[in-house]
Short mmCIF file of C-alpha atoms in Angstrom, two decimals:
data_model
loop_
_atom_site.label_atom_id
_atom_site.label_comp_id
_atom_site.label_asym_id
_atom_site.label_seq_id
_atom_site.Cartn_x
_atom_site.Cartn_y
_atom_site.Cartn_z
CA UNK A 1 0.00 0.00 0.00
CA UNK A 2 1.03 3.61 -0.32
CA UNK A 3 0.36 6.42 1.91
CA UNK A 4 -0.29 9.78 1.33
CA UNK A 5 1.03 13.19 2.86
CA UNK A 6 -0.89 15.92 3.38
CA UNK A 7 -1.68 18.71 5.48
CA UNK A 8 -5.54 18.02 6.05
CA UNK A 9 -6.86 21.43 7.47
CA UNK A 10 -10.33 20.96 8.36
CA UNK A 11 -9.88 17.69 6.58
CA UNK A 12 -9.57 16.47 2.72
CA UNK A 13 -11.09 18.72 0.28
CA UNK A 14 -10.67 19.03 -3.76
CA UNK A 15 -8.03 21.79 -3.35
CA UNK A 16 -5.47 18.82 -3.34
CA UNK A 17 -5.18 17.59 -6.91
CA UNK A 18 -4.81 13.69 -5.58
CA UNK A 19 -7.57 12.74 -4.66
CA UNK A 20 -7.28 10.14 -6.86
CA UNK A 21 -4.74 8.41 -5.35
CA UNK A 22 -6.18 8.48 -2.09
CA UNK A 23 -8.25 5.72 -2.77
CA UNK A 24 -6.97 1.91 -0.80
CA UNK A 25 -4.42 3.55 0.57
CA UNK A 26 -2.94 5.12 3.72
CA UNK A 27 -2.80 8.84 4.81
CA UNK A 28 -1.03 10.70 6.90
CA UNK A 29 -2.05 14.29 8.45
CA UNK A 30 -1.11 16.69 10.47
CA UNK A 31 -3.33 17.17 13.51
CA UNK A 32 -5.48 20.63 13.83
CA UNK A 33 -8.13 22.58 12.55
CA UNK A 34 -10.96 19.89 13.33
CA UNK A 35 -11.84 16.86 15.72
CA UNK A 36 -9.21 13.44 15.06
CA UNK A 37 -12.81 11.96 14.12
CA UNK A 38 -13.79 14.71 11.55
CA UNK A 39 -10.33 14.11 9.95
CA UNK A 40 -10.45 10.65 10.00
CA UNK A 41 -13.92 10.44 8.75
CA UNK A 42 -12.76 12.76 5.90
CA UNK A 43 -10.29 10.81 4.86
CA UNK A 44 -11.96 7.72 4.84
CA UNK A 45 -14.97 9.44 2.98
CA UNK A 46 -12.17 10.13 0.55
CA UNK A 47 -11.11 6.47 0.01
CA UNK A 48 -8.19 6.07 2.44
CA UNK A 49 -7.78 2.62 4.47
CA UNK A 50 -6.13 4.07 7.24
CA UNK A 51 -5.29 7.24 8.85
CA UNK A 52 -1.58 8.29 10.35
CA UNK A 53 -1.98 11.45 12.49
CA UNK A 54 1.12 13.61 13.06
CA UNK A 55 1.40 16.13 16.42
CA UNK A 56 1.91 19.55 14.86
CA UNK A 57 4.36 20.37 16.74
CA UNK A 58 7.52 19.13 15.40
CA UNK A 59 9.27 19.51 19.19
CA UNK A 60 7.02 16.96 20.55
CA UNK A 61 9.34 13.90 20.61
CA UNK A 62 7.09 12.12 23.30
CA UNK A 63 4.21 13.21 24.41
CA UNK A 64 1.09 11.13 22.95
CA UNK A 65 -2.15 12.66 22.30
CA UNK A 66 -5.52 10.31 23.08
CA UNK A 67 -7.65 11.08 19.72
CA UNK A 68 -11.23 10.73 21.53
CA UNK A 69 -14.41 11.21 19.76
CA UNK A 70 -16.27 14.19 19.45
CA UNK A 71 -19.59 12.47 20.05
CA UNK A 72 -21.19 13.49 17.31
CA UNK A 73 -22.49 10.05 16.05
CA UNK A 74 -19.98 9.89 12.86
CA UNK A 75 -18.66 5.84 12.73
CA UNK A 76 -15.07 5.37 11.50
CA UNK A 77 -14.76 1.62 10.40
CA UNK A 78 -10.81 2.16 9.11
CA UNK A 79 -7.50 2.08 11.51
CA UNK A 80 -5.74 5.12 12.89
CA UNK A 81 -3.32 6.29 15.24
CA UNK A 82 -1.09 9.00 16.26
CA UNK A 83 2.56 9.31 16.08
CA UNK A 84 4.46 12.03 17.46
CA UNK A 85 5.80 15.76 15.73
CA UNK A 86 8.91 14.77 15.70
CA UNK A 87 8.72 12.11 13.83
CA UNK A 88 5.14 13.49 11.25
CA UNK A 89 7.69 16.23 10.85
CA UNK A 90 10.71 14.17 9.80
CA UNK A 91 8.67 11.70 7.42
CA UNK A 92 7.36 15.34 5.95
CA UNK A 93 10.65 16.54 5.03
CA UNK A 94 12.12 13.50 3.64
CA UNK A 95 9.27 13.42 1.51
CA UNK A 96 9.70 17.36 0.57
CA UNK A 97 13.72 16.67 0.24
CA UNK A 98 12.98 13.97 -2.20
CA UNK A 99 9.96 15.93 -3.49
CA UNK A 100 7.38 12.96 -3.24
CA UNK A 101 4.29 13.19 -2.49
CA UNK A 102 3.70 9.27 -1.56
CA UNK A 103 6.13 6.88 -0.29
CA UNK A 104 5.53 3.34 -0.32
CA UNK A 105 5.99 1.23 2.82
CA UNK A 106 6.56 -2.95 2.19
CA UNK A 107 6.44 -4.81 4.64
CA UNK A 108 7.21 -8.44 4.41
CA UNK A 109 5.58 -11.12 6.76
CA UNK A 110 7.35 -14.06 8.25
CA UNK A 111 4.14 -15.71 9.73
CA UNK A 112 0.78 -16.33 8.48
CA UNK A 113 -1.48 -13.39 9.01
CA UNK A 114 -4.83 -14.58 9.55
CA UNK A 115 -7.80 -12.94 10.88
#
């Protein structure tokens, strides 16, 4: 799978010209501007199979955030979690050095995965 970075203010919206990519794939946004479950929800909306949400501030090296739900009824049926600025903020610029957009992560498996 690839994932996608973007800065999702207030979520995904057409100003971002690939959308089309989003689709069965990861994403990973910066946290802010709307509820973890707004953004997640927006991004699933969008296509995405699971969410990565980076602290936006890049001099947080440890301090995890709890994304809790807003309670407004919305159901997110796709993964997510939370990783810290520092390291949102260091996948970012790698990506901006290299001037990618996506990265792909593989990931090979040892075991059988079965559900």
């Amino acid at each position: 799978k690839q994932w996608y970075q973007r800065r999702v203010r207030g979520g995904i919206n057409a100003e971002y010209g690939n959308l089309h990519k989003i689709p069965g794939n990861f994403v990973m946004v910066e946290r802010g501007e709307c509820s973890f479950v707004e953004k997640i929800a927006r991004c699933e909306e969008a296509g995405a199979v699971g969410v990565i949400v980076y602290d936006n501030n890049p001099d947080n090296r440890s301090n995890l955030v709890a994304m809790i739900d807003d309670d407004r009824g919305v159901d997110i049926t796709i993964p997510s979690l939370f990783i810290v600025g520092s390291d949102g903020f260091h996948i970012r610029r790698a990506l901006e050095r290299n001037f990618l957009e996506s990265a792909i992560i593989k990931r090979s498996y040892k075991h059988d995965v079965r559900p």
